[in-house]
Short mmCIF file of C-alpha atoms (C1' of nucleotides) in Angstrom, two decimals:
data_model
loop_
_atom_site.label_atom_id
_atom_site.label_comp_id
_atom_site.label_asym_id
_atom_site.label_seq_id
_atom_site.Cartn_x
_atom_site.Cartn_y
_atom_site.Cartn_z
CA MET A 1407 26.25 -3.73 -9.21
CA ARG A 1408 23.43 -2.31 -7.20
CA ILE A 1409 22.83 -3.78 -3.07
CA SER A 1410 19.10 -3.47 -3.68
CA ASN A 1411 17.48 -3.52 -6.27
CA ASP A 1412 14.48 -1.85 -4.59
CA GLU A 1413 14.03 1.52 -4.18
CA LEU A 1414 13.78 3.26 -0.60
CA GLY A 1415 10.29 3.78 -1.26
CA LYS A 1416 9.39 0.19 -1.34
CA GLN A 1417 11.50 -0.86 1.04
CA ALA A 1418 9.94 1.18 3.28
CA TYR A 1419 6.56 0.24 2.07
CA LYS A 1420 7.62 -3.47 2.66
CA ARG A 1421 8.94 -2.54 6.19
CA VAL A 1422 5.86 -0.15 7.34
CA LYS A 1423 3.31 -3.17 5.77
CA GLN A 1424 5.25 -5.59 8.60
CA MET A 1425 4.96 -3.16 11.17
CA ILE A 1426 1.54 -2.76 10.65
CA VAL A 1427 0.14 -6.56 10.36
CA SER A 1428 2.66 -7.25 13.35
CA LYS A 1429 0.55 -4.47 15.03
CA LYS A 1430 3.87 -2.16 15.94
CA LEU A 1431 1.65 0.65 14.92
CA VAL A 1432 -1.53 -0.05 15.94
CA PRO A 1433 -5.06 0.98 14.21
CA GLY A 1434 -5.66 4.69 14.81
CA GLN A 1435 -2.20 5.02 15.66
CA LYS A 1436 -1.35 8.15 13.81
CA ILE A 1437 1.85 8.51 11.48
CA VAL A 1438 4.46 11.42 12.23
CA GLN A 1439 6.07 11.33 9.58
CA GLU A 1440 9.71 13.13 10.46
CA GLN A 1441 9.54 10.10 13.11
CA LEU A 1442 8.95 7.33 11.66
CA ALA A 1443 11.77 8.14 8.75
CA ALA A 1444 13.83 9.03 10.77
CA GLN A 1445 13.61 5.45 12.52
CA LEU A 1446 13.99 3.55 9.26
CA GLY A 1447 17.22 5.69 8.66
CA ILE A 1448 15.72 7.77 5.33
CA SER A 1449 14.36 10.87 4.63
CA ARG A 1450 10.75 11.70 4.56
CA THR A 1451 10.41 11.08 0.60
CA PRO A 1452 10.54 8.13 0.24
CA LEU A 1453 8.32 7.48 3.35
CA ARG A 1454 5.77 9.52 1.52
CA ASP A 1455 5.75 7.22 -0.97
CA ALA A 1456 5.46 3.80 1.11
CA LEU A 1457 2.73 5.84 2.98
CA GLN A 1458 1.10 6.43 -0.52
CA MET A 1459 0.86 2.50 -1.57
CA LEU A 1460 -0.37 1.69 1.37
CA GLU A 1461 -3.03 4.26 1.33
CA ALA A 1462 -3.89 2.62 -1.98
CA GLU A 1463 -4.22 -0.69 -0.13
CA SER A 1464 -6.64 0.47 2.82
CA LEU A 1465 -3.91 -0.07 5.25
CA VAL A 1466 -3.67 3.79 5.90
CA GLU A 1467 -5.61 6.78 5.65
CA SER A 1468 -4.58 10.20 4.63
CA ILE A 1469 -6.66 12.85 6.17
CA PRO A 1470 -5.06 15.80 4.02
CA ARG A 1471 -2.82 18.52 6.23
CA ARG A 1472 -3.46 16.39 9.43
CA GLY A 1473 -1.35 13.40 8.78
CA VAL A 1474 -2.20 9.38 8.05
CA VAL A 1475 -3.45 7.16 10.82
CA VAL A 1476 -3.54 3.28 10.63
CA ARG A 1477 -6.54 1.77 9.70
CA LYS A 1478 -8.70 -0.29 11.83
CA PHE A 1479 -11.53 -2.97 10.06
CA SER A 1480 -14.76 -2.80 11.89
CA ASN A 1481 -16.51 -6.02 12.13
CA GLU A 1482 -18.99 -5.24 9.52
CA GLU A 1483 -15.90 -4.22 6.62
CA ILE A 1484 -14.61 -7.58 7.67
CA LEU A 1485 -18.02 -9.34 6.93
CA GLU A 1486 -17.92 -7.51 3.49
CA ILE A 1487 -14.62 -9.14 2.84
CA TYR A 1488 -15.64 -12.28 3.84
CA ASP A 1489 -18.08 -11.86 0.91
CA CYS A 1490 -15.63 -10.57 -1.30
CA ARG A 1491 -13.24 -13.86 -0.85
CA ILE A 1492 -16.19 -15.60 -1.06
CA ALA A 1493 -16.41 -14.90 -4.51
CA LEU A 1494 -12.86 -14.73 -5.51
CA GLU A 1495 -11.66 -18.02 -3.68
CA GLY A 1496 -14.75 -19.62 -5.44
CA ALA A 1497 -13.25 -17.96 -8.94
CA ALA A 1498 -9.98 -19.18 -7.94
CA ILE A 1499 -10.74 -22.91 -7.35
CA ARG A 1500 -12.64 -23.16 -9.86
CA LEU A 1501 -9.85 -22.18 -12.11
CA PHE A 1502 -7.06 -24.28 -10.03
CA VAL A 1503 -8.60 -27.92 -9.56
CA LYS A 1504 -9.00 -27.69 -13.80
CA GLU A 1505 -5.16 -26.45 -14.15
CA ALA A 1506 -3.33 -26.75 -11.61
CA SER A 1507 -0.35 -28.40 -11.64
CA ASP A 1508 0.01 -32.03 -9.19
CA ALA A 1509 3.16 -30.50 -7.29
CA ALA A 1510 0.65 -27.67 -6.61
CA VAL A 1511 -1.89 -29.72 -5.66
CA GLY A 1512 1.06 -31.42 -3.37
CA SER A 1513 1.59 -28.82 -1.87
CA LEU A 1514 -1.37 -27.89 -0.63
CA ARG A 1515 -1.42 -31.62 1.07
CA GLU A 1516 1.89 -30.80 2.30
CA LEU A 1517 0.80 -27.91 4.36
CA ILE A 1518 -2.40 -29.28 6.26
CA MET A 1519 -0.89 -32.82 6.41
CA PRO A 1520 1.41 -32.29 9.40
CA PHE A 1521 -1.63 -31.26 11.93
CA LYS A 1522 -3.75 -34.20 11.58
CA VAL A 1523 -0.39 -35.87 13.64
CA ASP A 1524 0.88 -33.97 15.79
CA ARG A 1525 -0.81 -32.72 18.77
CA PRO A 1526 -1.93 -30.26 20.24
CA ILE A 1527 -2.08 -27.88 17.10
CA ASN A 1528 0.30 -25.02 17.30
CA GLU A 1529 -2.00 -22.73 16.56
CA ASN A 1530 0.25 -20.09 15.32
CA ALA A 1531 1.70 -22.69 13.22
CA TYR A 1532 -1.60 -23.32 12.14
CA GLN A 1533 -2.80 -20.13 11.08
CA LYS A 1534 0.10 -19.30 8.96
CA ALA A 1535 -0.42 -22.84 7.06
CA ASP A 1536 -4.60 -21.75 6.90
CA SER A 1537 -2.90 -18.13 5.32
CA LYS A 1538 -0.51 -19.98 3.04
CA PHE A 1539 -3.20 -23.49 2.30
CA HIS A 1540 -5.63 -19.94 0.63
CA ASP A 1541 -2.88 -18.19 -0.90
CA THR A 1542 -1.39 -21.29 -2.99
CA ILE A 1543 -5.41 -21.72 -4.53
CA ILE A 1544 -5.34 -18.39 -5.76
CA LYS A 1545 -1.73 -17.94 -6.70
CA ASN A 1546 -1.54 -20.77 -8.75
CA CYS A 1547 -4.84 -20.73 -10.50
CA GLY A 1548 -3.58 -19.24 -13.55
CA ASN A 1549 -5.53 -16.25 -13.37
CA ARG A 1550 -2.91 -13.48 -12.52
CA PHE A 1551 -5.11 -10.31 -12.24
CA LEU A 1552 -6.98 -12.24 -9.63
CA TYR A 1553 -4.34 -12.62 -7.34
CA ASN A 1554 -3.04 -9.20 -7.54
CA LEU A 1555 -6.47 -8.02 -7.01
CA PHE A 1556 -6.27 -10.55 -3.55
CA GLN A 1557 -3.02 -9.17 -3.01
CA LYS A 1558 -3.70 -5.20 -3.29
CA GLY A 1559 -7.14 -5.75 -2.07
CA ASN A 1560 -5.20 -6.97 0.99
CA LEU A 1561 -8.63 -9.64 1.27
CA LEU A 1562 -5.92 -12.26 2.99
CA THR A 1563 -3.89 -9.54 5.61
CA CYS A 1564 -6.82 -7.90 6.83
CA ILE A 1565 -8.60 -11.59 8.05
CA ASP A 1566 -5.27 -12.68 9.41
CA SER A 1567 -5.28 -9.73 11.64
CA ILE A 1568 -7.74 -10.64 13.71
CA GLY A 1569 -6.72 -14.39 14.33
CA LEU A 1570 -8.17 -17.91 14.11
CA VAL A 1571 -11.92 -17.23 13.56
CA ARG A 1572 -12.21 -20.75 15.14
CA ALA A 1573 -11.49 -23.43 16.12
CA PRO A 1574 -8.04 -25.53 14.18
CA GLU A 1575 -9.94 -29.25 14.34
CA GLU A 1576 -13.01 -28.11 13.03
CA THR A 1577 -11.35 -25.79 10.00
CA LEU A 1578 -8.69 -28.68 9.67
CA GLN A 1579 -11.36 -31.21 8.72
CA GLU A 1580 -12.47 -28.79 5.99
CA HIS A 1581 -9.71 -27.81 4.89
CA MET A 1582 -8.51 -31.99 4.17
CA ALA A 1583 -11.93 -31.78 2.20
CA ILE A 1584 -11.50 -29.63 0.12
CA ILE A 1585 -7.70 -30.69 -0.59
CA GLU A 1586 -9.41 -34.61 -1.64
CA ALA A 1587 -11.80 -32.80 -4.11
CA ILE A 1588 -9.40 -30.74 -5.77
CA GLU A 1589 -7.15 -34.18 -6.55
CA ARG A 1590 -10.09 -36.27 -7.70
CA ARG A 1591 -10.67 -33.13 -9.50
CA ASP A 1592 -13.90 -32.04 -8.53
CA VAL A 1593 -14.65 -28.59 -9.47
CA SER A 1594 -17.89 -28.52 -8.06
CA ALA A 1595 -16.83 -29.61 -4.52
CA ALA A 1596 -13.96 -27.90 -4.31
CA VAL A 1597 -16.22 -24.44 -4.98
CA GLU A 1598 -18.36 -25.71 -2.61
CA GLY A 1599 -16.24 -26.33 -0.46
CA ILE A 1600 -14.03 -23.36 -0.27
CA GLN A 1601 -17.08 -21.17 -0.18
CA GLU A 1602 -18.98 -23.38 2.72
CA HIS A 1603 -16.22 -23.08 4.55
CA LEU A 1604 -15.50 -19.57 4.80
CA GLU A 1605 -19.52 -19.02 4.87
CA LYS A 1606 -18.77 -20.81 8.11
CA SER A 1607 -16.31 -18.23 9.19
CA LYS A 1608 -17.83 -15.68 8.24
CA ARG A 1609 -21.15 -16.52 10.34
CA LEU A 1610 -19.79 -16.70 13.49
CA ILE A 1611 -18.09 -13.69 13.59
CA LEU A 1612 -21.76 -12.09 12.57
CA LYS A 1613 -22.77 -14.25 15.05
CA ASN A 1614 -20.62 -12.67 17.33
CA VAL A 1615 -21.21 -8.85 16.13
CA LYS A 1616 -24.74 -9.82 16.70
CA ASP A 1617 -24.03 -10.68 20.53
CA GLY A 1618 -21.94 -7.82 20.65
CA ASN A 1619 -18.61 -8.98 20.49
CA MET B 1365 0.02 27.80 -4.75
CA ARG B 1366 -3.22 26.27 -3.87
CA ILE B 1367 -6.05 25.81 -6.11
CA SER B 1368 -8.87 23.82 -4.42
CA ASN B 1369 -9.21 21.85 -1.40
CA ASP B 1370 -7.86 18.21 -2.79
CA GLU B 1371 -4.42 18.30 -2.67
CA LEU B 1372 -1.99 18.95 -5.78
CA GLY B 1373 -1.29 15.16 -5.63
CA LYS B 1374 -4.89 14.04 -5.45
CA GLN B 1375 -5.77 16.46 -8.76
CA ALA B 1376 -2.83 15.15 -10.51
CA TYR B 1377 -3.72 11.83 -10.18
CA LYS B 1378 -7.86 12.57 -11.44
CA ARG B 1379 -5.90 14.33 -14.55
CA VAL B 1380 -3.61 11.65 -15.15
CA LYS B 1381 -6.07 9.33 -14.99
CA GLN B 1382 -8.04 11.18 -17.09
CA MET B 1383 -5.66 11.30 -19.89
CA ILE B 1384 -4.82 7.32 -19.37
CA VAL B 1385 -8.66 6.53 -19.62
CA SER B 1386 -9.34 8.95 -22.52
CA LYS B 1387 -5.89 8.14 -24.69
CA LYS B 1388 -4.38 10.80 -24.62
CA LEU B 1389 -1.31 9.30 -23.09
CA VAL B 1390 -1.51 6.00 -24.42
CA PRO B 1391 -0.09 2.39 -23.32
CA GLY B 1392 3.40 1.82 -23.32
CA GLN B 1393 4.43 5.36 -23.40
CA LYS B 1394 6.62 6.55 -21.30
CA ILE B 1395 5.97 9.61 -19.12
CA VAL B 1396 8.71 12.26 -18.63
CA GLN B 1397 8.19 13.48 -14.97
CA GLU B 1398 9.64 16.45 -15.04
CA GLN B 1399 7.38 17.86 -18.94
CA LEU B 1400 4.22 16.34 -17.24
CA ALA B 1401 4.71 18.40 -14.39
CA ALA B 1402 5.44 21.53 -16.09
CA GLN B 1403 2.17 20.31 -18.40
CA LEU B 1404 -0.23 20.58 -15.69
CA GLY B 1405 1.66 23.28 -14.14
CA ILE B 1406 2.96 21.97 -10.61
CA SER B 1407 6.66 20.15 -9.66
CA ARG B 1408 7.45 17.01 -9.65
CA THR B 1409 6.54 15.94 -6.48
CA PRO B 1410 3.03 15.73 -7.06
CA LEU B 1411 3.16 14.28 -9.93
CA ARG B 1412 5.13 11.56 -8.43
CA ASP B 1413 2.62 10.49 -5.91
CA ALA B 1414 -0.33 10.62 -8.37
CA LEU B 1415 2.00 8.26 -10.76
CA GLN B 1416 2.60 6.68 -7.02
CA MET B 1417 -1.15 6.04 -6.71
CA LEU B 1418 -1.67 4.91 -10.47
CA GLU B 1419 0.92 2.87 -10.56
CA ALA B 1420 -1.27 1.14 -7.07
CA GLU B 1421 -4.25 0.44 -9.23
CA SER B 1422 -1.91 -0.78 -12.23
CA LEU B 1423 -3.07 1.86 -14.67
CA VAL B 1424 1.07 2.64 -15.19
CA GLU B 1425 4.21 0.80 -14.70
CA SER B 1426 7.02 1.61 -13.18
CA ILE B 1427 10.62 0.51 -14.01
CA PRO B 1428 13.36 1.24 -10.86
CA ARG B 1429 15.30 4.32 -12.21
CA ARG B 1430 13.78 3.82 -15.94
CA GLY B 1431 10.74 5.68 -14.82
CA VAL B 1432 6.94 4.98 -15.92
CA VAL B 1433 5.13 4.14 -18.79
CA VAL B 1434 1.64 3.95 -19.44
CA ARG B 1435 0.24 0.11 -19.44
CA LYS B 1436 -1.32 -1.59 -21.27
CA PHE B 1437 -3.58 -4.94 -21.22
CA SER B 1438 -3.15 -7.88 -23.12
CA ASN B 1439 -6.27 -9.63 -24.40
CA GLU B 1440 -5.25 -12.20 -22.02
CA GLU B 1441 -5.79 -10.36 -19.06
CA ILE B 1442 -8.84 -9.09 -20.32
CA LEU B 1443 -10.31 -12.47 -19.93
CA GLU B 1444 -8.64 -12.34 -16.53
CA ILE B 1445 -10.66 -9.62 -15.75
CA TYR B 1446 -13.77 -10.66 -17.22
CA ASP B 1447 -13.19 -14.22 -15.04
CA CYS B 1448 -12.88 -11.87 -11.53
CA ARG B 1449 -15.96 -9.03 -12.88
CA ILE B 1450 -17.84 -12.75 -13.30
CA ALA B 1451 -17.34 -13.55 -9.61
CA LEU B 1452 -17.57 -10.41 -8.15
CA GLU B 1453 -20.49 -8.90 -9.96
CA GLY B 1454 -22.57 -12.05 -9.59
CA ALA B 1455 -22.02 -11.69 -5.52
CA ALA B 1456 -22.96 -7.63 -6.16
CA ILE B 1457 -25.93 -8.38 -8.00
CA ARG B 1458 -26.75 -10.84 -5.45
CA LEU B 1459 -26.74 -8.52 -2.37
CA PHE B 1460 -28.22 -5.71 -5.31
CA VAL B 1461 -31.65 -7.65 -5.78
CA LYS B 1462 -32.11 -8.49 -1.94
CA GLU B 1463 -31.03 -5.03 -0.60
CA ALA B 1464 -31.20 -2.86 -3.22
CA SER B 1465 -34.10 0.68 -2.76
CA ASP B 1466 -36.99 0.23 -5.21
CA ALA B 1467 -35.06 4.20 -6.46
CA ALA B 1468 -31.72 2.01 -7.39
CA VAL B 1469 -33.82 -0.31 -9.51
CA GLY B 1470 -35.79 1.99 -11.30
CA SER B 1471 -32.37 3.82 -11.66
CA LEU B 1472 -31.16 0.97 -13.23
CA ARG B 1473 -34.34 0.93 -15.82
CA GLU B 1474 -34.04 4.45 -16.90
CA LEU B 1475 -30.51 3.70 -18.04
CA ILE B 1476 -31.07 0.80 -20.68
CA MET B 1477 -35.02 1.77 -21.22
CA PRO B 1478 -34.13 4.62 -23.77
CA PHE B 1479 -32.31 2.72 -25.94
CA LYS B 1480 -35.33 0.39 -26.71
CA VAL B 1481 -37.41 3.10 -28.25
CA ASP B 1482 -34.61 5.50 -29.59
CA ARG B 1483 -33.19 4.21 -33.03
CA PRO B 1484 -30.64 3.79 -34.34
CA ILE B 1485 -28.52 2.97 -30.90
CA ASN B 1486 -26.33 5.83 -30.74
CA GLU B 1487 -23.28 3.36 -29.52
CA ASN B 1488 -21.00 5.80 -27.20
CA ALA B 1489 -23.76 6.87 -25.45
CA TYR B 1490 -24.82 2.70 -25.20
CA GLN B 1491 -21.49 2.32 -23.81
CA LYS B 1492 -21.64 4.47 -21.38
CA ALA B 1493 -24.88 3.30 -19.72
CA ASP B 1494 -24.01 0.14 -20.45
CA SER B 1495 -20.85 0.74 -17.88
CA LYS B 1496 -23.16 2.89 -15.54
CA PHE B 1497 -24.91 -0.10 -15.14
CA HIS B 1498 -22.45 -2.26 -14.15
CA ASP B 1499 -21.68 0.26 -11.39
CA THR B 1500 -24.73 0.82 -10.21
CA ILE B 1501 -25.58 -2.12 -9.37
CA ILE B 1502 -21.71 -2.82 -7.28
CA LYS B 1503 -21.86 0.51 -6.35
CA ASN B 1504 -25.76 -0.15 -4.31
CA CYS B 1505 -25.01 -3.34 -3.62
CA GLY B 1506 -24.19 -2.89 0.23
CA ASN B 1507 -20.90 -4.25 0.52
CA ARG B 1508 -18.51 -0.59 0.19
CA PHE B 1509 -15.19 -3.37 0.45
CA LEU B 1510 -16.41 -4.97 -2.60
CA TYR B 1511 -16.86 -1.43 -4.52
CA ASN B 1512 -13.76 -0.17 -3.74
CA LEU B 1513 -12.21 -2.91 -4.76
CA PHE B 1514 -13.85 -2.87 -7.67
CA GLN B 1515 -12.63 0.76 -8.45
CA LYS B 1516 -9.22 0.72 -7.39
CA GLY B 1517 -8.82 -2.60 -9.68
CA ASN B 1518 -10.69 -0.87 -12.29
CA LEU B 1519 -12.40 -3.24 -13.54
CA LEU B 1520 -14.63 -1.62 -15.38
CA THR B 1521 -12.55 1.24 -16.53
CA CYS B 1522 -10.12 -1.70 -18.20
CA ILE B 1523 -12.58 -3.44 -20.29
CA ASP B 1524 -14.56 -0.03 -21.00
CA SER B 1525 -11.08 0.70 -22.57
CA ILE B 1526 -11.61 -1.72 -25.65
CA GLY B 1527 -15.34 -0.10 -26.32
CA LEU B 1528 -18.28 -2.36 -27.06
CA VAL B 1529 -17.82 -6.19 -27.23
CA ARG B 1530 -21.11 -7.31 -28.57
CA ALA B 1531 -23.70 -5.18 -30.71
CA PRO B 1532 -25.61 -3.25 -28.58
CA GLU B 1533 -29.24 -5.04 -29.77
CA GLU B 1534 -27.54 -8.23 -28.54
CA THR B 1535 -26.45 -7.22 -24.70
CA LEU B 1536 -29.75 -4.55 -24.59
CA GLN B 1537 -31.88 -7.40 -24.38
CA GLU B 1538 -29.45 -9.34 -21.65
CA HIS B 1539 -29.47 -6.10 -19.78
CA MET B 1540 -33.30 -6.06 -20.06
CA ALA B 1541 -33.97 -9.44 -18.25
CA ILE B 1542 -31.12 -8.86 -15.65
CA ILE B 1543 -33.63 -5.55 -14.90
CA GLU B 1544 -36.72 -7.94 -14.54
CA ALA B 1545 -35.25 -10.27 -12.52
CA ILE B 1546 -34.06 -8.09 -10.22
CA GLU B 1547 -37.60 -6.30 -10.07
CA ARG B 1548 -38.89 -9.67 -9.20
CA ARG B 1549 -36.31 -10.19 -6.75
CA ASP B 1550 -35.41 -13.57 -8.25
CA VAL B 1551 -31.91 -13.91 -7.05
CA SER B 1552 -30.78 -16.51 -9.03
CA ALA B 1553 -32.27 -15.73 -12.52
CA ALA B 1554 -30.13 -12.15 -11.73
CA VAL B 1555 -26.31 -13.85 -10.85
CA GLU B 1556 -27.17 -16.22 -13.70
CA GLY B 1557 -27.99 -13.51 -16.20
CA ILE B 1558 -25.34 -11.06 -15.21
CA GLN B 1559 -22.42 -13.65 -15.13
CA GLU B 1560 -24.13 -15.13 -18.59
CA HIS B 1561 -23.80 -11.10 -19.71
CA LEU B 1562 -20.62 -11.17 -19.06
CA GLU B 1563 -19.99 -14.65 -19.71
CA LYS B 1564 -20.40 -14.30 -23.58
CA SER B 1565 -18.79 -11.11 -23.80
CA LYS B 1566 -15.52 -12.98 -22.63
CA ARG B 1567 -15.91 -16.15 -24.93
CA LEU B 1568 -16.84 -13.33 -28.09
CA ILE B 1569 -13.24 -12.39 -27.23
CA LEU B 1570 -11.62 -15.58 -26.42
CA LYS B 1571 -12.99 -16.59 -30.05
CA ASN B 1572 -11.61 -13.60 -31.68
CA VAL B 1573 -7.71 -14.42 -29.68
CA LYS B 1574 -7.69 -17.47 -31.40
CA ASP B 1575 -8.31 -16.28 -34.71
CA GLY B 1576 -5.11 -13.96 -33.93
CA ASN B 1577 -7.02 -10.83 -33.46
"C1'" DT C 65 -14.12 26.38 37.27
"C1'" DT C 66 -15.08 26.37 31.93
"C1'" DT C 67 -14.44 29.03 27.84
"C1'" DT C 68 -11.92 31.88 24.50
"C1'" DT C 69 -8.09 34.24 22.09
"C1'" DG C 70 -3.70 34.88 20.65
"C1'" DT C 71 1.06 32.78 20.28
"C1'" DA C 72 4.46 29.46 19.70
"C1'" DT C 73 5.76 24.92 18.03
"C1'" DA C 74 4.98 20.96 14.79
"C1'" DC C 75 3.57 18.86 10.93
"C1'" DT C 76 2.91 18.64 6.49
"C1'" DG C 77 2.59 19.90 1.19
"C1'" DT C 78 5.25 21.38 -2.59
"C1'" DA C 79 9.47 23.13 -4.45
"C1'" DT C 80 13.81 23.15 -5.45
"C1'" DA C 81 18.91 21.57 -5.09
"C1'" DC C 82 21.98 17.72 -6.09
"C1'" DA C 83 23.80 13.22 -6.79
"C1'" DA C 84 23.97 8.36 -9.30
"C1'" DA C 85 21.88 6.13 -13.04
"C1'" DA C 86 20.11 5.88 -18.35
"C1'" DT C 87 20.23 7.75 -21.91
"C1'" DT C 88 21.75 10.01 -26.13
"C1'" DA C 89 25.87 12.22 -29.11
"C1'" DT C 90 30.02 12.50 -30.43
"C1'" DT C 91 34.63 10.99 -31.33
"C1'" DA C 92 38.16 7.08 -32.21
"C1'" DT C 93 39.46 2.55 -33.54
"C1'" DT C 94 39.70 -1.21 -36.55
"C1'" DA D 416 31.12 1.97 -42.35
"C1'" DA D 417 30.43 -0.66 -38.34
"C1'" DT D 418 31.85 -0.98 -33.64
"C1'" DA D 419 33.40 0.19 -29.26
"C1'" DA D 420 34.83 3.55 -26.06
"C1'" DT D 421 34.13 8.32 -23.89
"C1'" DA D 422 31.88 12.59 -23.01
"C1'" DA D 423 27.33 15.34 -22.57
"C1'" DT D 424 22.78 15.34 -21.35
"C1'" DT D 425 18.19 14.21 -19.69
"C1'" DT D 426 16.41 11.81 -15.92
"C1'" DT D 427 15.48 9.88 -11.73
"C1'" DG D 428 15.63 8.65 -6.63
"C1'" DT D 429 16.53 11.04 -2.33
"C1'" DA D 430 17.36 15.08 0.54
"C1'" DT D 431 16.45 19.90 2.01
"C1'" DA D 432 13.74 24.01 2.69
"C1'" DC D 433 10.54 26.75 3.34
"C1'" DA D 434 5.48 28.18 3.21
"C1'" DG D 435 1.14 27.58 5.52
"C1'" DT D 436 -1.46 24.79 8.50
"C1'" DA D 437 -3.02 22.36 12.57
"C1'" DT D 438 -2.23 21.76 17.20
"C1'" DA D 439 -1.00 22.57 21.77
"C1'" DC D 440 -0.75 25.19 25.81
"C1'" DA D 441 -0.85 29.52 28.41
"C1'" DA D 442 -3.08 33.94 29.81
"C1'" DA D 443 -7.66 36.61 29.80
"C1'" DA D 444 -12.42 36.47 29.74
"C1'" DA D 445 -16.27 34.77 31.14
#
DNA sequence: TTTTTGTATACTGTATACAAAATTATTATT
DNA sequence: AATAATAATTTTGTATACAGTATACAAAAA
């Protein structure tokens, strides 16, 4: 019996990714292989495997013969990601409305409902729920390829890393409207709802960029 | 043992990828590392780097302790990819129509026009032009992230590998209609045009699947 | 001072070594 | 002859060794 069925490279991938999203490794920081490998208790070989995977996900950038640095996402790139999300999540929710089980739909409600009653809203918890809300729709839309594309592209991760864009009170209402549209199996309202929801956040970021952060 | 400024891993990635798309390595085939490394004249280390990259792109599947095999795309997956393309290329062409230079638009026309006069249509050449047509729109839409997502997801590569889905005579007309919509900067006609263009191919594949290949 | 050059050190990319697991071949047992 | 058990071989994952490149830093020149 194997202790862990993951090989070291995959394990390291998860741990380093976690270090990046939790900002233990900050954007722009150079990763010294031997150092990080020692810290993880492994050799450079599986660490390099991990870095290779992270590079494929654009979480890290490798400059030949110079090393790998944690990638940072510019505001322009965040806007680009929003456009990808609008397109892909539109497609995902269209499928989700048509094919998702009542259980999956129910889990969406359970995710968001608590925040309608508990005041004040715990921003940290809300952001997690927000993330999971979108993830649930994409994961359960029935298109596996789309979900993988989303995951491997870190469409959610990248945007999560900038924190809440708008006030929970504002987006909570939108989330509820989307859930209701799904529940009455209203495809166009659901698509419209999620796309406008994302568009609003995008517009706010765009505005902030123009005003110089 | 330095041949170019690319490191061996990146070089090997390109060569092995080429071997996969050109069917020199066929889906389902197991890759024996030492063997392929020797064939490429490198050691296992950079080859493993290459395989790691290919796995991140889903062109290859790695089963721990058992090896890596060339991935094959089922018909179901091809259909899933079409839905992703419909979503993303819709977004891309929307941006392209608004922002692309006249030169970029012109290059689209140059790509397709020759096939309107030369008869009979060279299917091989046409497929290449078809691929380039879509690639041009995505590459020049101004959203770099979207283009990278497309590339890394191999959305075009996967579908190209199954060959022409419909007769050139049929799709040629659609391509021309799309170009004309772009030229008169008609966003909704262009979006509609490319999405319906893809939808038609998807429906044909779906039909073939139902009829049992 | 600032710039340049030389040298030591650190780090990366690649090859190789080695143990553990998987696969294949061989023998033994019914 | 079919199945099980065992040994031999292959192959993978990981660690380590090594060569070459980049970086840091001190001494010399401007």
